[in-house]
XYZ file of C-alpha atoms in Angstrom:
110
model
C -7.573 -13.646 3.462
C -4.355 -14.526 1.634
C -3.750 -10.429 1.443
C -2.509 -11.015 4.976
C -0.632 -14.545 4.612
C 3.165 -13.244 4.695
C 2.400 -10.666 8.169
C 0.616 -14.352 9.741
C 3.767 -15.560 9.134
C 5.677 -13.769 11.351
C 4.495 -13.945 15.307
C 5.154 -10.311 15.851
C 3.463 -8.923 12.395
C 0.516 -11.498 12.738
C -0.108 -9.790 16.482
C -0.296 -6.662 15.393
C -2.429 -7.417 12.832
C -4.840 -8.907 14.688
C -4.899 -5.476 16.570
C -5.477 -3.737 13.716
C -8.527 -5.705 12.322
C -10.121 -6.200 15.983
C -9.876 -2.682 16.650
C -11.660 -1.990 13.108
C -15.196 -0.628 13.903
C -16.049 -2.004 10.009
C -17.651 1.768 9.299
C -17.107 1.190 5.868
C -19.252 -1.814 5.864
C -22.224 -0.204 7.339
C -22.224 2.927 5.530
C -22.508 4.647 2.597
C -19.332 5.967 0.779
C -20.170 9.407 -0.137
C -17.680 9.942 -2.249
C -18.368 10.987 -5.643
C -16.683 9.170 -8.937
C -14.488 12.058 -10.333
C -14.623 12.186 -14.212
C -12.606 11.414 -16.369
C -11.579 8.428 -13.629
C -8.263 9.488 -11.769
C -6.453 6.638 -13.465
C -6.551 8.947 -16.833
C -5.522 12.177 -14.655
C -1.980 10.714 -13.295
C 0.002 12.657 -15.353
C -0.941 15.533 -13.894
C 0.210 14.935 -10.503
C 3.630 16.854 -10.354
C 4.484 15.652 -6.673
C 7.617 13.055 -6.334
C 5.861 9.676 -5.663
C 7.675 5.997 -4.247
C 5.346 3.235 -5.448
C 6.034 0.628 -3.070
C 4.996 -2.978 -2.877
C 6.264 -6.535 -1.524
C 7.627 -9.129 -3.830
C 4.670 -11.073 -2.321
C 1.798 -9.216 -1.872
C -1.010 -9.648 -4.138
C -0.976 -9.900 -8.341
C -3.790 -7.010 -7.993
C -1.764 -4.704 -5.892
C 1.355 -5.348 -8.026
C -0.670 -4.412 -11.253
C -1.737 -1.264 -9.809
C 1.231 -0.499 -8.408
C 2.764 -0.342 -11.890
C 0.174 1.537 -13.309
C 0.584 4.091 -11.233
C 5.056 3.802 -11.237
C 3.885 4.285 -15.282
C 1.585 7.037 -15.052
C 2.495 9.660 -12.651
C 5.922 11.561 -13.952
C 7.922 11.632 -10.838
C 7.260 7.928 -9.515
C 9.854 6.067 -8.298
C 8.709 2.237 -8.262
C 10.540 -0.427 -5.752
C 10.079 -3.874 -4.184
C 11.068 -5.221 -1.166
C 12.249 -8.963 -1.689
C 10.316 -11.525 0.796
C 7.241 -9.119 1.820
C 3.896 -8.962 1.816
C 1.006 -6.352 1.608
C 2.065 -4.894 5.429
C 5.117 -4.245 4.010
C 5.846 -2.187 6.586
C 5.528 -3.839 9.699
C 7.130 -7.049 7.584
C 10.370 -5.462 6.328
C 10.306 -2.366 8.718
C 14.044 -1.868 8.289
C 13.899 -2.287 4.460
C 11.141 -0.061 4.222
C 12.561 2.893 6.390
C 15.589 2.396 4.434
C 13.785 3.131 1.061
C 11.660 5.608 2.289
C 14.471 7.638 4.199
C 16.434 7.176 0.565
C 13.532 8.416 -1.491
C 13.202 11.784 0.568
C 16.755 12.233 0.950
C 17.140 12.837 -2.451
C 13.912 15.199 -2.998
């Protein structure tokens, strides 16, 4: 799927990868999801979440994922939205160094 294209890319990301998805058991594929559909959607109920949020995404990861990624940098009141230049959706295990960096900044300064 061309969610995974930029971790393929890279021999170490690709391998671990492929660890991740062959040790997948696919339960979500063969069950039921239980879960019920809160109402109104959550999408409509970000502003009430109070608690200090990074929105994080790859330059390259996927138009969907970007989209929702600034929906929720616009809707919840303490979100901090940032990018990592060059990375995919596994943008942590593509830019591990970039993304401990932001991640170590963003709860330094809670």
């Amino acid at each position: 799927h061309p969610l995974f294209d930029p971790a393929r890319e890279n021999p170490k990301c690709a391998e671990l990868l492929r660890t991740m998805v062959t040790q997948y058991s696919g339960w979500h594929w063969h069950n039921s999801d239980t879960a019920r559909v809160p109402s109104p959607p959550l999408a409509q109920r970000l502003g009430e979440i109070q608690a200090p949020t990074l929105v994080l995404t790859g330059s390259r990861d996927l138009a969907d994922f970007q989209s929702i990624a600034n929906i929720l940098a616009k809707g919840l009141p303490n979100a901090q939205r940032e990018t990592i230049p060059g990375a995919g959706h596994m943008v942590n295990i593509e830019k591990p160094e970039a993304f401990n960096e932001l991640v170590l900044a963003f709860w330094s300064a809670r």
